[in-house]
Amino acid sequence: MYNYPPKVSEKNIWKTLLKLNSDPIAIISQNFQELGETYTLLSFLVKKRFVFSRDPELFDYVLRKNQKNYEKSAIQTHVLGKYLGKGLLTNTGKNWLKQRRLVQ
């Protein structure tokens, strides 16, 4: 069993999904105030769990210390890659690491 961060309640899920389209910064900020530095949103539409965070330690862990355990989605690597090229956002593995180190 995983220990996930708090999630947006099911009663607020529709409000959150609707506001994400019209005013994403406001609803994300409101959820941070209510749920803390990191929270999840379960989307039944695409059957995915989305993690929202503003915790610098979590970013350091995911992007630097433990980046090998995380993969980008096919949408991010292949679909966006067609339009954006092979950059930090769309690249993976050793190529991504090389580009990230150039940016540091």
XYZ file of C-alpha atoms in Angstrom:
104
model
C 0.000 0.000 0.000
C 1.337 3.403 -0.982
C 1.372 6.396 1.312
C -0.063 9.040 -1.022
C -0.372 12.723 -0.108
C -3.847 14.055 0.750
C -6.300 14.097 -2.139
C -8.928 16.533 -3.319
C -12.175 15.283 -1.803
C -14.702 13.628 -4.062
C -17.251 16.325 -3.268
C -14.816 19.003 -4.539
C -13.550 17.090 -7.565
C -16.004 18.626 -10.060
C -15.334 22.156 -8.820
C -11.603 21.540 -9.105
C -11.805 20.054 -12.598
C -14.029 22.872 -13.886
C -11.884 25.610 -12.358
C -8.669 24.043 -13.648
C -9.859 25.034 -17.106
C -10.954 28.583 -16.322
C -8.659 29.661 -13.451
C -5.980 27.036 -12.748
C -3.769 29.181 -10.497
C -6.634 30.062 -8.148
C -7.861 26.488 -7.674
C -4.366 25.022 -7.324
C -3.485 27.705 -4.740
C -6.717 27.062 -2.853
C -6.002 23.327 -2.782
C -2.487 23.988 -1.441
C -3.992 26.089 1.372
C -6.501 23.371 2.249
C -4.377 20.234 1.700
C -0.759 21.281 2.258
C 2.436 21.497 0.205
C 1.702 18.340 -1.815
C -1.657 16.858 -2.778
C -3.174 14.489 -5.316
C -6.096 14.675 -7.674
C -7.695 11.453 -8.845
C -9.132 11.889 -12.311
C -11.763 9.314 -13.104
C -11.919 10.676 -16.670
C -8.435 9.434 -17.573
C -7.984 7.049 -14.625
C -4.801 8.767 -13.430
C -3.502 10.249 -10.193
C -2.004 13.713 -10.594
C 0.390 15.038 -7.954
C 0.612 18.782 -7.309
C 3.482 20.030 -5.187
C 5.385 23.131 -4.194
C 7.735 21.301 -1.825
C 11.381 21.950 -2.810
C 12.548 18.769 -1.050
C 10.152 16.653 -3.115
C 11.385 18.265 -6.343
C 14.988 17.627 -5.316
C 14.176 13.995 -4.580
C 12.237 13.350 -7.792
C 14.419 15.340 -10.193
C 17.881 14.782 -8.773
C 18.249 12.099 -6.120
C 15.813 9.505 -7.436
C 15.108 10.517 -11.036
C 15.815 7.030 -12.433
C 12.623 5.697 -10.807
C 10.330 8.097 -12.673
C 9.313 7.961 -16.318
C 7.672 10.553 -18.507
C 4.432 9.608 -20.200
C 4.177 8.739 -23.886
C 2.193 11.936 -24.387
C 5.062 13.979 -23.020
C 7.878 12.172 -24.815
C 6.333 11.273 -28.173
C 3.400 13.588 -28.844
C 4.955 16.773 -27.459
C 8.345 15.685 -28.772
C 7.025 15.971 -32.333
C 6.336 19.660 -31.787
C 8.934 20.691 -29.210
C 11.890 18.533 -30.227
C 14.157 16.629 -27.851
C 14.556 19.021 -24.928
C 14.364 18.839 -21.144
C 10.599 18.555 -21.237
C 10.472 15.668 -23.694
C 13.792 13.839 -23.393
C 14.528 10.867 -21.121
C 17.441 8.892 -19.708
C 21.048 9.875 -20.345
C 20.116 12.525 -22.914
C 17.799 14.221 -20.413
C 20.474 14.106 -17.688
C 23.072 15.613 -20.022
C 20.724 18.469 -20.958
C 19.698 19.074 -17.350
C 23.339 19.367 -16.292
C 23.945 21.910 -19.055
C 21.147 24.069 -17.658
C 22.402 23.900 -14.043
